[in-house]
Coordinates of C-alpha atoms in Angstrom, one line a residue:
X1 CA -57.5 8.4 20.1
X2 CA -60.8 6.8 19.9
X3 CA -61.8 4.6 16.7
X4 CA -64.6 7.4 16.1
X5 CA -61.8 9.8 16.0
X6 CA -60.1 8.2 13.3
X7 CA -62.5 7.4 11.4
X8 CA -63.6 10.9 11.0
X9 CA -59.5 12.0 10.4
X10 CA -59.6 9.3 7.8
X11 CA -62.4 10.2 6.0
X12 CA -61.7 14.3 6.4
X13 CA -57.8 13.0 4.4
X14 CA -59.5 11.0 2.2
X15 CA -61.4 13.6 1.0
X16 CA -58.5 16.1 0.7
X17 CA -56.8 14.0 -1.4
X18 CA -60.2 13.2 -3.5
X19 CA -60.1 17.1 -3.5
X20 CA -56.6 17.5 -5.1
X21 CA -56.8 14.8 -7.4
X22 CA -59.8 17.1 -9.3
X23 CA -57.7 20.2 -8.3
X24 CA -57.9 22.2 -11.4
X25 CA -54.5 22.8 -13.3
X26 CA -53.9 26.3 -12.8
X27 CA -52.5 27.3 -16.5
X28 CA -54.6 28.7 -18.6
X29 CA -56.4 27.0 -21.8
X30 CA -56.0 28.0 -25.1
X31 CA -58.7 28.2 -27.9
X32 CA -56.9 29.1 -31.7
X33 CA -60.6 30.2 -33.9
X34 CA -59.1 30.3 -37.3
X35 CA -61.1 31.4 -40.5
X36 CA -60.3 31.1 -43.8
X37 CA -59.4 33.7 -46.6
X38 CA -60.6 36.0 -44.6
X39 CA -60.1 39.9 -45.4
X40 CA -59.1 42.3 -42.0
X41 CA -62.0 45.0 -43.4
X42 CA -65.3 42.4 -43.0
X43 CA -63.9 43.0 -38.9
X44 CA -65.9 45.5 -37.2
X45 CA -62.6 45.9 -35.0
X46 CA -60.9 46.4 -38.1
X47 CA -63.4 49.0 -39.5
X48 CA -65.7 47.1 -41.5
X49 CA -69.4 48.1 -41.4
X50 CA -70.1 44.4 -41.1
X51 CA -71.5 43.7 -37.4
X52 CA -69.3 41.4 -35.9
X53 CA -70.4 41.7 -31.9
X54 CA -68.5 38.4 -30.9
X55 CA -65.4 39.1 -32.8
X56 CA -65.1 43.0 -31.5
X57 CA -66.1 41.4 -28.2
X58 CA -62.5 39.6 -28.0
X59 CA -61.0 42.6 -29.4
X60 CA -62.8 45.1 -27.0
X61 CA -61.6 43.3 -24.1
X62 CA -57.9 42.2 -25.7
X63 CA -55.8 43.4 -28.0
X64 CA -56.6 44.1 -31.8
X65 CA -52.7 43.6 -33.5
X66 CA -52.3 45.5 -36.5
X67 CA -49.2 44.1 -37.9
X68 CA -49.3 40.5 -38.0
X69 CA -48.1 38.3 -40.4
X70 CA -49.2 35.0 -42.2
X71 CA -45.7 32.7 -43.4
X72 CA -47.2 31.9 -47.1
X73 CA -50.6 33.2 -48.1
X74 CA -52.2 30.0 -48.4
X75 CA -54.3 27.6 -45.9
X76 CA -52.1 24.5 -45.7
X77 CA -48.2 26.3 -45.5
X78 CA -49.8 28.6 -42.9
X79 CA -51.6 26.4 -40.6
X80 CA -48.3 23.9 -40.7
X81 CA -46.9 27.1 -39.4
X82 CA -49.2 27.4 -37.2
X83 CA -49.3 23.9 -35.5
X84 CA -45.4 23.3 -35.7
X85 CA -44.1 26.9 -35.5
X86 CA -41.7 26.3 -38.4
X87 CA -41.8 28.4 -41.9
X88 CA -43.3 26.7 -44.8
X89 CA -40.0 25.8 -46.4
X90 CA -38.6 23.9 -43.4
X91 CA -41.5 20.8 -44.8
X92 CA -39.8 18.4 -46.0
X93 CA -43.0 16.5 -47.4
X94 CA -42.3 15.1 -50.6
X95 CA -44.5 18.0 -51.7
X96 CA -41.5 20.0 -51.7
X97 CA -38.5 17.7 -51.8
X98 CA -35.4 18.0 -49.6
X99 CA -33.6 20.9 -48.6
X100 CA -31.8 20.6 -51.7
X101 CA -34.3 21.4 -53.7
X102 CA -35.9 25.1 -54.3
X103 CA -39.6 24.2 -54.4
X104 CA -42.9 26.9 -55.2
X105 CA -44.1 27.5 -51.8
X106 CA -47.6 26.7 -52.2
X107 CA -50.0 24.2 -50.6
X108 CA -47.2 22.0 -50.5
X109 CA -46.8 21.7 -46.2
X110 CA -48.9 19.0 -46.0
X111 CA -48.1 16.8 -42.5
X112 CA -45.9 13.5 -42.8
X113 CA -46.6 10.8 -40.3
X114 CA -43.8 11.6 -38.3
X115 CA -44.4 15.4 -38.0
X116 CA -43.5 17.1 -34.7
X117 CA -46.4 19.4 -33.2
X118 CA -46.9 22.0 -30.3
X119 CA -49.8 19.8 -29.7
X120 CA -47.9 17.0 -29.0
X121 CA -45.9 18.9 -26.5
X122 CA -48.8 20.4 -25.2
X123 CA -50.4 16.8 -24.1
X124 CA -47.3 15.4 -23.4
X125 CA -47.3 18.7 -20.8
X126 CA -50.9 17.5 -19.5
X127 CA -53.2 19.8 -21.7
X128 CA -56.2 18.3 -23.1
X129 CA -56.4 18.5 -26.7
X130 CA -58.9 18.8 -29.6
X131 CA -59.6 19.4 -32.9
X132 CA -62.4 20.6 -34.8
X133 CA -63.8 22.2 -38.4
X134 CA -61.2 22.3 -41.4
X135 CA -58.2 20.0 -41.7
X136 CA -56.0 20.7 -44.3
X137 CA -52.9 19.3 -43.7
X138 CA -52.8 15.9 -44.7
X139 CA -53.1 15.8 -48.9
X140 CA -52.9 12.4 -49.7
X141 CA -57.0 11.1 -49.3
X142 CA -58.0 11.2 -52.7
X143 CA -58.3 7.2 -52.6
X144 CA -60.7 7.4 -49.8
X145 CA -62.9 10.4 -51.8
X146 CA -62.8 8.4 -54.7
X147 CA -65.1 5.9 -53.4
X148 CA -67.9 8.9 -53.5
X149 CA -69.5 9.7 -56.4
X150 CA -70.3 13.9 -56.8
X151 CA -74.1 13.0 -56.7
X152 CA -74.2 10.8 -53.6
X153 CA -76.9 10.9 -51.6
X154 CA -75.8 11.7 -48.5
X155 CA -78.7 9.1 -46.3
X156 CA -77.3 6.6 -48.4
X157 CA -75.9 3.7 -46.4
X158 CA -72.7 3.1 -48.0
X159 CA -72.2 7.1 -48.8
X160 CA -72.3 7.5 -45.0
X161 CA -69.6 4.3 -44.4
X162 CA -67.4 6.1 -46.9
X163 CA -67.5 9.4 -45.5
X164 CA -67.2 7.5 -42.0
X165 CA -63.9 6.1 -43.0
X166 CA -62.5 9.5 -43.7
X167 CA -63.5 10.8 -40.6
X168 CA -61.8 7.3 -38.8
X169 CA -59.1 7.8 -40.9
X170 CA -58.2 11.2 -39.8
X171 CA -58.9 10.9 -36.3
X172 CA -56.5 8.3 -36.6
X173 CA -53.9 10.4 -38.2
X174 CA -55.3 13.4 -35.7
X175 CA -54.1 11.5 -32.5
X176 CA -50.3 11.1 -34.1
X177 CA -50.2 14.9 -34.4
X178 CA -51.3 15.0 -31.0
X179 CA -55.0 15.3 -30.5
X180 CA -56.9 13.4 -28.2
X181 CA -60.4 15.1 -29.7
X182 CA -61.3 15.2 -33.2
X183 CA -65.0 15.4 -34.2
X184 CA -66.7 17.0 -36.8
X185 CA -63.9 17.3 -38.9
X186 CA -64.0 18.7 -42.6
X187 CA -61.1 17.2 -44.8
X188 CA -59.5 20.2 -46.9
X189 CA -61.8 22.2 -49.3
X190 CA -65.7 21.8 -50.1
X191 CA -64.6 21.5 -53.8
X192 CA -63.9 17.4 -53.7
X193 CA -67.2 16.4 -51.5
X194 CA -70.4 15.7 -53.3
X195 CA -72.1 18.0 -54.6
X196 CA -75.5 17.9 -51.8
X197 CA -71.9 18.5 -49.3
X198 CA -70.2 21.0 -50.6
X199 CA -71.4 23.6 -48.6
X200 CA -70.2 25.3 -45.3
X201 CA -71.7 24.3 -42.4
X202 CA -70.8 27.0 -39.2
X203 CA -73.2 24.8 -36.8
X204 CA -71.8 21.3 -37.6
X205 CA -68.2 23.2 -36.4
X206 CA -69.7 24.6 -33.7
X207 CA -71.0 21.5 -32.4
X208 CA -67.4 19.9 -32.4
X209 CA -66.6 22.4 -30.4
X210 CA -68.8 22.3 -27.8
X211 CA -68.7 18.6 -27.6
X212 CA -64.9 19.0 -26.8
X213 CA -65.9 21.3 -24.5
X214 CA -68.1 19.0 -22.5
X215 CA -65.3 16.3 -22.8
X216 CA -62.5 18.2 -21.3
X217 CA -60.9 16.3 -17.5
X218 CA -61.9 18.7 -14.6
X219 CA -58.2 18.3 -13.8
X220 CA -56.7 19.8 -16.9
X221 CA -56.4 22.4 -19.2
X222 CA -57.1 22.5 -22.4
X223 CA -56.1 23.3 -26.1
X224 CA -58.8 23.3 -29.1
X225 CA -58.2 24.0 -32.5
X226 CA -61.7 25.5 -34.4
X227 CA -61.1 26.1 -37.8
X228 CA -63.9 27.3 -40.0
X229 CA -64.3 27.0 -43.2
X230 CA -65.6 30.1 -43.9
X231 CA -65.0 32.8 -45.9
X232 CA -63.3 30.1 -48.0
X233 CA -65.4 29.4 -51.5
X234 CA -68.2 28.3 -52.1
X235 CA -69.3 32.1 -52.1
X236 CA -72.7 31.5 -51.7
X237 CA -76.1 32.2 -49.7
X238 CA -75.7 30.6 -46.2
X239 CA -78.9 29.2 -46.8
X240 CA -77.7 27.0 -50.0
X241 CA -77.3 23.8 -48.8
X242 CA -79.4 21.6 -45.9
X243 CA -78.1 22.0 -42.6
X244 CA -78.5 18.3 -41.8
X245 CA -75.8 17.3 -44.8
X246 CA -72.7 17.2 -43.0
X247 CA -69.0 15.5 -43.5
X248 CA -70.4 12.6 -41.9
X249 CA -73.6 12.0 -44.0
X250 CA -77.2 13.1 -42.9
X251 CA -77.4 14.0 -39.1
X252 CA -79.2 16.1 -36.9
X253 CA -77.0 16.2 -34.1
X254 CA -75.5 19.6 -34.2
X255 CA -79.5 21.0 -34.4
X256 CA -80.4 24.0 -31.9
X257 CA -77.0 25.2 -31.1
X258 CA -77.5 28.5 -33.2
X259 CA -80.2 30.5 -34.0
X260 CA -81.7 30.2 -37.2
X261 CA -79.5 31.0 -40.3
X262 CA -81.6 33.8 -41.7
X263 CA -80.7 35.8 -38.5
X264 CA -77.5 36.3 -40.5
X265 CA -79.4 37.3 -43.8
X266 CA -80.1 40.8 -44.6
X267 CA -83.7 41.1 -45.8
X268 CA -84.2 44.2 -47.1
X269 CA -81.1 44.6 -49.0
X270 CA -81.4 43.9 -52.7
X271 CA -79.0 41.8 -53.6
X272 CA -77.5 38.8 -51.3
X273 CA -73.8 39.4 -49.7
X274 CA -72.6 36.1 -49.6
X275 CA -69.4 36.8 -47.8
X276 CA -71.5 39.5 -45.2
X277 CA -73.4 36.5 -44.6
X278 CA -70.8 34.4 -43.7
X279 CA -68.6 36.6 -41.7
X280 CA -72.4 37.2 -39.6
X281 CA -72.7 33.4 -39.8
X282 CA -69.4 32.4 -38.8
X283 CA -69.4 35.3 -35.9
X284 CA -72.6 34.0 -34.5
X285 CA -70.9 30.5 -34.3
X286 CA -68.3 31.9 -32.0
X287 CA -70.6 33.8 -30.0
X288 CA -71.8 30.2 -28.9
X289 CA -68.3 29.1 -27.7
X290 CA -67.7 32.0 -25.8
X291 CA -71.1 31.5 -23.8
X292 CA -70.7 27.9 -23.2
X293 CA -67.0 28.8 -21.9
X294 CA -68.4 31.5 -20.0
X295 CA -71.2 29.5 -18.9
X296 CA -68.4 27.1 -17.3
X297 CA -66.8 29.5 -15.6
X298 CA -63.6 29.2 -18.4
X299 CA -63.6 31.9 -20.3
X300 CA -61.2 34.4 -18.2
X301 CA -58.8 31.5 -17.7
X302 CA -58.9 31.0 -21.5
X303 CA -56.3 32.8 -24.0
X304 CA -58.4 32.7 -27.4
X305 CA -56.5 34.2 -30.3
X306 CA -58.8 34.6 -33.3
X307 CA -57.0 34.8 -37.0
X308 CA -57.5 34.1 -40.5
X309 CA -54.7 31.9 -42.5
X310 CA -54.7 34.8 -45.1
X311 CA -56.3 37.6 -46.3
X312 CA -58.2 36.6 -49.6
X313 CA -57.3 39.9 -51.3
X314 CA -54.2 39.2 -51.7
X315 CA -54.1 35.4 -51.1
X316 CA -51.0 33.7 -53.2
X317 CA -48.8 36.6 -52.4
X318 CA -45.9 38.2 -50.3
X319 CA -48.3 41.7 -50.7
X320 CA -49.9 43.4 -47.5
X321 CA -53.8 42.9 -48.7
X322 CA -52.6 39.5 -48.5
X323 CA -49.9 38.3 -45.7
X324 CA -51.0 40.7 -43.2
X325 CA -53.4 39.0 -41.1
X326 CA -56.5 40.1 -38.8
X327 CA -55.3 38.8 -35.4
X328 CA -57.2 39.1 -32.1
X329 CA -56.0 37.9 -28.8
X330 CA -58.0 37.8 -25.3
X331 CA -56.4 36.9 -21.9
X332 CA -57.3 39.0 -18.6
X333 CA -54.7 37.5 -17.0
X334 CA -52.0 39.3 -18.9
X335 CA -53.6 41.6 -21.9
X336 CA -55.6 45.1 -21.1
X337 CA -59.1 45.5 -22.4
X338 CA -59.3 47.2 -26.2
X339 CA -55.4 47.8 -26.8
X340 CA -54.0 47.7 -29.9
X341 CA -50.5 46.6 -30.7
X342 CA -48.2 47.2 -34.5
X343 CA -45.9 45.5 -32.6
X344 CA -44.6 42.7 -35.6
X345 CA -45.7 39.1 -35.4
X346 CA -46.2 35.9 -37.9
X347 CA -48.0 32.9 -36.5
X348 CA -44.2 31.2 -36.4
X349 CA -44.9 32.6 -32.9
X350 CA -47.7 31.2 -31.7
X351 CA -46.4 27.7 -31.1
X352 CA -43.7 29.5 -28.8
X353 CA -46.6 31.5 -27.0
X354 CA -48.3 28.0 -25.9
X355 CA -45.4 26.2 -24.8
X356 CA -44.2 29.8 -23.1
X357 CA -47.9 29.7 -21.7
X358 CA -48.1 25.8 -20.7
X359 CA -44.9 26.2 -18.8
X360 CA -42.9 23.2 -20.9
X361 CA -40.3 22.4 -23.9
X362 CA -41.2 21.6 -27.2
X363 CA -41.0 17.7 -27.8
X364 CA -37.7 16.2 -28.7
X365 CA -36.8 17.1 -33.0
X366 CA -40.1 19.9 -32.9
X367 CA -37.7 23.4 -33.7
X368 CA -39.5 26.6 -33.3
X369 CA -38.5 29.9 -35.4
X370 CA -40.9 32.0 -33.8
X371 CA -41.0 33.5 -30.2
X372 CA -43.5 33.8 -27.7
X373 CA -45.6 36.8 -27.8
X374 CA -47.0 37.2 -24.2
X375 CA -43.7 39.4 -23.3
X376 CA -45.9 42.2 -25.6
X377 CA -48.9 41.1 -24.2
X378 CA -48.1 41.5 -20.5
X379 CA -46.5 45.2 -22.0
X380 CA -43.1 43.9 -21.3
X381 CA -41.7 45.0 -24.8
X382 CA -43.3 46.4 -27.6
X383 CA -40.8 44.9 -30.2
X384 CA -40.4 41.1 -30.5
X385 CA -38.3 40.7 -33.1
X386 CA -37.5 43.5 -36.1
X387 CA -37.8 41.1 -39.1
X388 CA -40.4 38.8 -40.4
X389 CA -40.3 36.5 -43.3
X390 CA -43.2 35.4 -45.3
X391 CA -43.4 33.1 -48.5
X392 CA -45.1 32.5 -51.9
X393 CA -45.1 30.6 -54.8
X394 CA -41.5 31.6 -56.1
X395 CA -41.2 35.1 -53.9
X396 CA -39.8 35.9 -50.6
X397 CA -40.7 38.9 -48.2
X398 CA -38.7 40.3 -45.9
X399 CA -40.9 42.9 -44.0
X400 CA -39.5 45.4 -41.3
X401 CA -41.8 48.1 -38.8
X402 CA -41.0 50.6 -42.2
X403 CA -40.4 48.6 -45.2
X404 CA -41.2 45.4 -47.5
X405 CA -39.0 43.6 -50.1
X406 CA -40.1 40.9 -51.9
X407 CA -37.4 38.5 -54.0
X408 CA -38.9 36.2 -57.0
X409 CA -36.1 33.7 -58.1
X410 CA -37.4 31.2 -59.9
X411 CA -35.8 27.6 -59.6
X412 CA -34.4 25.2 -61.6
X413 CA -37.6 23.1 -62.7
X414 CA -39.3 26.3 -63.6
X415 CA -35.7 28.2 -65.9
X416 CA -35.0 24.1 -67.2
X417 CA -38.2 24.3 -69.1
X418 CA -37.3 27.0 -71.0
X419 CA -39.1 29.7 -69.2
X420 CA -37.5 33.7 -69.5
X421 CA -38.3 35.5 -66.5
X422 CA -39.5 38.9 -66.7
X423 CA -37.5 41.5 -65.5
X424 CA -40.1 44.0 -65.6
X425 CA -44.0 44.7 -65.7
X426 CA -47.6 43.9 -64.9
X427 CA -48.5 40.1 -65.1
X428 CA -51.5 41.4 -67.2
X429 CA -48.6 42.7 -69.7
X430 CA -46.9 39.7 -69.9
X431 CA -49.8 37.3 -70.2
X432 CA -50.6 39.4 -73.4
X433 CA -47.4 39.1 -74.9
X434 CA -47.3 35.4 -73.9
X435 CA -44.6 35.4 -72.0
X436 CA -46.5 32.6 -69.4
X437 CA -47.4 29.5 -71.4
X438 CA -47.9 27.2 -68.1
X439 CA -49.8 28.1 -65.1
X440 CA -47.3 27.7 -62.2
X441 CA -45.7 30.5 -64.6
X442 CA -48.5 32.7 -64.9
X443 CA -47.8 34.4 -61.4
X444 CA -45.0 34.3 -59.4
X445 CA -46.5 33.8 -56.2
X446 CA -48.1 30.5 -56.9
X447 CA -51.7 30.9 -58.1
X448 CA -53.0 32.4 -61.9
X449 CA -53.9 35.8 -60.1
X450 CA -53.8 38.4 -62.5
X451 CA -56.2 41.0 -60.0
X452 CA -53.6 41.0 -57.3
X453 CA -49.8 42.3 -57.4
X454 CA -49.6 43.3 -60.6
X455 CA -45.6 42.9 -60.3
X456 CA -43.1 40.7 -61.7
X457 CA -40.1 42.6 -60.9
X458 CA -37.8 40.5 -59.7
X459 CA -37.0 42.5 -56.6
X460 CA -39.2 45.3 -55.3
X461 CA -38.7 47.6 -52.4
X462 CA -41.7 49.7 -50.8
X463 CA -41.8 52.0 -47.7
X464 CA -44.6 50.7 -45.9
X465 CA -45.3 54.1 -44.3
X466 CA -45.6 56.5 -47.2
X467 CA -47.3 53.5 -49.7
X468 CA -49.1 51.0 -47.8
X469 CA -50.6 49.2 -50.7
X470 CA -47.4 48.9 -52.3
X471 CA -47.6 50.5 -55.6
X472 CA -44.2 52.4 -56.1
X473 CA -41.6 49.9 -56.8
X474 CA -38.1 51.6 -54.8
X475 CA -35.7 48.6 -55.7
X476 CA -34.4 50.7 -58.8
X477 CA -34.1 53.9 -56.6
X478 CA -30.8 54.9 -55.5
X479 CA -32.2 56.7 -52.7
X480 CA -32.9 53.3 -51.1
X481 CA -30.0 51.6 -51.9
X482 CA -28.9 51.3 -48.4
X483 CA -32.5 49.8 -47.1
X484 CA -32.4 47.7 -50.3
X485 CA -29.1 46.0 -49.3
X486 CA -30.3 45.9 -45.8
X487 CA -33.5 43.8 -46.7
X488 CA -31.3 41.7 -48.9
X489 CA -29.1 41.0 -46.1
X490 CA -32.2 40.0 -43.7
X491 CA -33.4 37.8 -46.9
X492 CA -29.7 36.1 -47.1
X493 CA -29.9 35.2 -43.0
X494 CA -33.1 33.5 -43.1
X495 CA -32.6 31.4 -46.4
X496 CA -29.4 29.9 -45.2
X497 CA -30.6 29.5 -41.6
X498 CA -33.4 27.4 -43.4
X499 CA -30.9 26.2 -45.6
X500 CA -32.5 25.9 -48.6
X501 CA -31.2 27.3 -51.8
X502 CA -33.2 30.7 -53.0
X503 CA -30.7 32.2 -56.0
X504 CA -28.0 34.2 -54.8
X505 CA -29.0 34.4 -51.2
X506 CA -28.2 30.7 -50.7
X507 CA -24.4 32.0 -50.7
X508 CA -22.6 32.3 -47.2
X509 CA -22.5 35.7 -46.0
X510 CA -18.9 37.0 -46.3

């Protein structure tokens, strides 16, 4: 063989191999868009009159589900549930105490520094990961916030260091859960930045996004988190606060990626919609992600599930209007263009979709109560499991394809203090009567809500298919005293499979 010869071969098998180290990995990525409070009817997919094009894009060409389920109607419990695919009451933060303890499930599941992650499992597996939008799992910042007064001006030098060392302080915190990306990230609610801040800002979002985008290795998949902050409060005009006033201070950077907000803004209508404007707003934001993964040639190789944590309706309780969940999911690889599916799912399961998906095991002490979904996806089954269980405050629901039951047990803090329960009635009732004198007490479900529920039975039964919003209490009815010991039965399984007390259905089953 002449030198000539080889030379070519060994350039020609360098260049294979240059070729298969940029070989892209063949599983697919995964983009979770998460809004907040958001209520199923502002979904054109869902019915709304609201003109949603991106959002009933995904649905048009996925699958619209129609029965899934939040863990606790509240954004940190269910975006720990989310990110770890445990329920709420499995946290052991010192939030809620050890397993020993009976706590109010409410924005309790913050993230310890040790916390266990599909994200971690999903880099460990060789996914690229990122973060972007709201964070609202870790709790315990308040020092760092401190620092910046309400009227800060947000070009001022040392108002932009502050708000810098939050942003390097949960970046840090960020890569222990498992991300590799985190940018333009927006600690918790608006309510605690300064005032010229506390405003939603889609396009500062989007921009993370893309960014992460831009970043990801040609050789690997990836997995980004968006979550927006809307149609959280501030209710408000879009246009209330200055685009350039970000988490970060005064920039400009995220300038240009969407079109002006008063395409969003209704101008002949009389009176502003805030939330209308946001949904638009918030829509037109992912319209840009989709076009910049479509743009790279990603998009069909990309499962994107869209949900909201809860539905703001019925936010702080076990009810329908509340812990049923708008949930879109688009994937040509396995799901067929504008299906539906009542098939039941809580976001437990979406952990066990992306390891299912990434083709690995969760990372060692990470334990998943959900399942994957993509056997209902490919139309493998239509039933993945028959129970789900969803928390609140000091209730419990159990919710089968036909019916709901909700516990309220109160624990031992709350009874201690010398609180009566009420056995019967409308929390409006007892709040006349007085029968609440502290707020945790005021509604059962973890919030002062008096416009939602309306119950304080102690256990309540509804048949989901003859009263979908829930207004004839069964429990009592001993036509359904079979299904009421049924539920009770699911109720006892998963309380002493999580193992922490809930009243009588801590007991061992006999």
């Amino acid at each position: 063989m002449t030198q000539m010869k080889i030379q070519i071969l060994t350039i020609a098998g360098l260049a294979l191999l240059a070729l298969g180290a940029v070989a892209k990995d063949s599983r697919p990525n995964i983009l979770v868009l998460i809004s907040d409070d958001q209520n199923m009817d502002s979904i054109g997919a869902y019915g709304s009159n609201y003109a949603t094009p991106h959002l009933d894009r995904l649905a048009a060409e996925g699958i619209l589900h129609t029965r899934a389920y939040t863990t606790a109607t509240l954004c940190v419990p269910t975006r720990y549930s989310c990110l770890t695919g445990l329920y709420p009451s499995r946290s052991t933060h010192p939030n809620f105490g050890p397993l020993s303890k009976q706590p109010s499930i409410r924005n309790g599941a913050a993230f310890q520094s040790d916390e266990r992650t599909v994200v971690q499992s999903l880099r460990q597996a060789g996914y690229y990961t990122g973060v972007t939008g709201k964070w609202h799992n870790d709790l315990d910042l308040e020092n760092l916030w401190n620092k910046i007064p309400k009227d800060a001006d947000p070009k001022a030098p040392q108002v932009v260091a502050d708000l810098k060392a939050i942003q390097d302080e949960l970046r840090v915190r960020l890569d222990r859960y498992g991300f590799n990306y985190a940018e333009c990230i927006t600690e918790g609610n608006l309510d605690h930045f300064p005032a010229k801040l506390e405003h939603h800002n889609i396009e500062y979002t989007v921009k993370g996004a893309v960014d992460f985008l831009d970043k990801v290795p040609e050789d690997k998949p990836f997995f980004l988190w968006t979550a927006f902050t809307t149609t959280h409060g501030p209710h408000e005009p879009i246009d209330s606060g200055d685009i350039r006033h970000t988490p970060e201070g005064y920039t400009e950077k995220h300038l240009g990626l969407m079109p002006e907000r008063s395409k969003y803004i209704d101008a002949k209508a009389k009176w502003r919609n805030s939330v209308k404007e946001m949904v638009l707003w918030m829509d037109g934001g992912i319209g840009v992600i989709l076009d910049k993964l479509e743009a790279e040639g990603e998009l069909d190789n990309t499962l994107i599930i869209f949900l909201s944590d809860q539905q703001n309706a019925g936010k702080a309780s076990p009810y329908e209007r509340g812990a049923n969940i708008p949930f879109i999911a688009r994937w040509p690889v396995a799901i067929e263009p504008n299906s539906q599916s009542d098939t039941l799912i809580d976001v437990t399961d979406m952990a066990a979709t992306f390891l299912d998906l990434a083709g690995t095991e969760a990372v060692e002490g990470l334990h998943l109560d959900g399942l994957s979904i993509a056997p209902v996806w490919r139309g493998e089954t239509d039933t993945l499991k028959p129970v789900i269980l969803t928390e609140s405050g000091f209730a419990k629901g159990i919710i089968t394809k036909d019916f709901k039951y909700i516990a309220i047990r109160y624990n031992e803090d709350a009874l201690e203090r010398g609180f009566v329960p009420p056995q019967r009635g409308g929390i409006k009732e007892h709040l006349s009567q007085g029968s609440f004198d502290l707020l945790w007490e005021k509604n059962p479900f973890g919030q002062a809500r008096d416009n939602i529920g309306g119950m304080v039975d102690p256990d309540q039964l509804f048949d989901l298919r003859k009263d979908p919003d829930e207004i004839q209490n069964l429990a009592q009815n001993p036509e359904y005293e079979k299904v009421l010991k049924v539920m009770q039965a699911h109720l006892s399984d998963f309380v002493q499979i999580i193992g922490r007390p809930f009243g009588e259905f801590s007991e061992v089953s006999q």
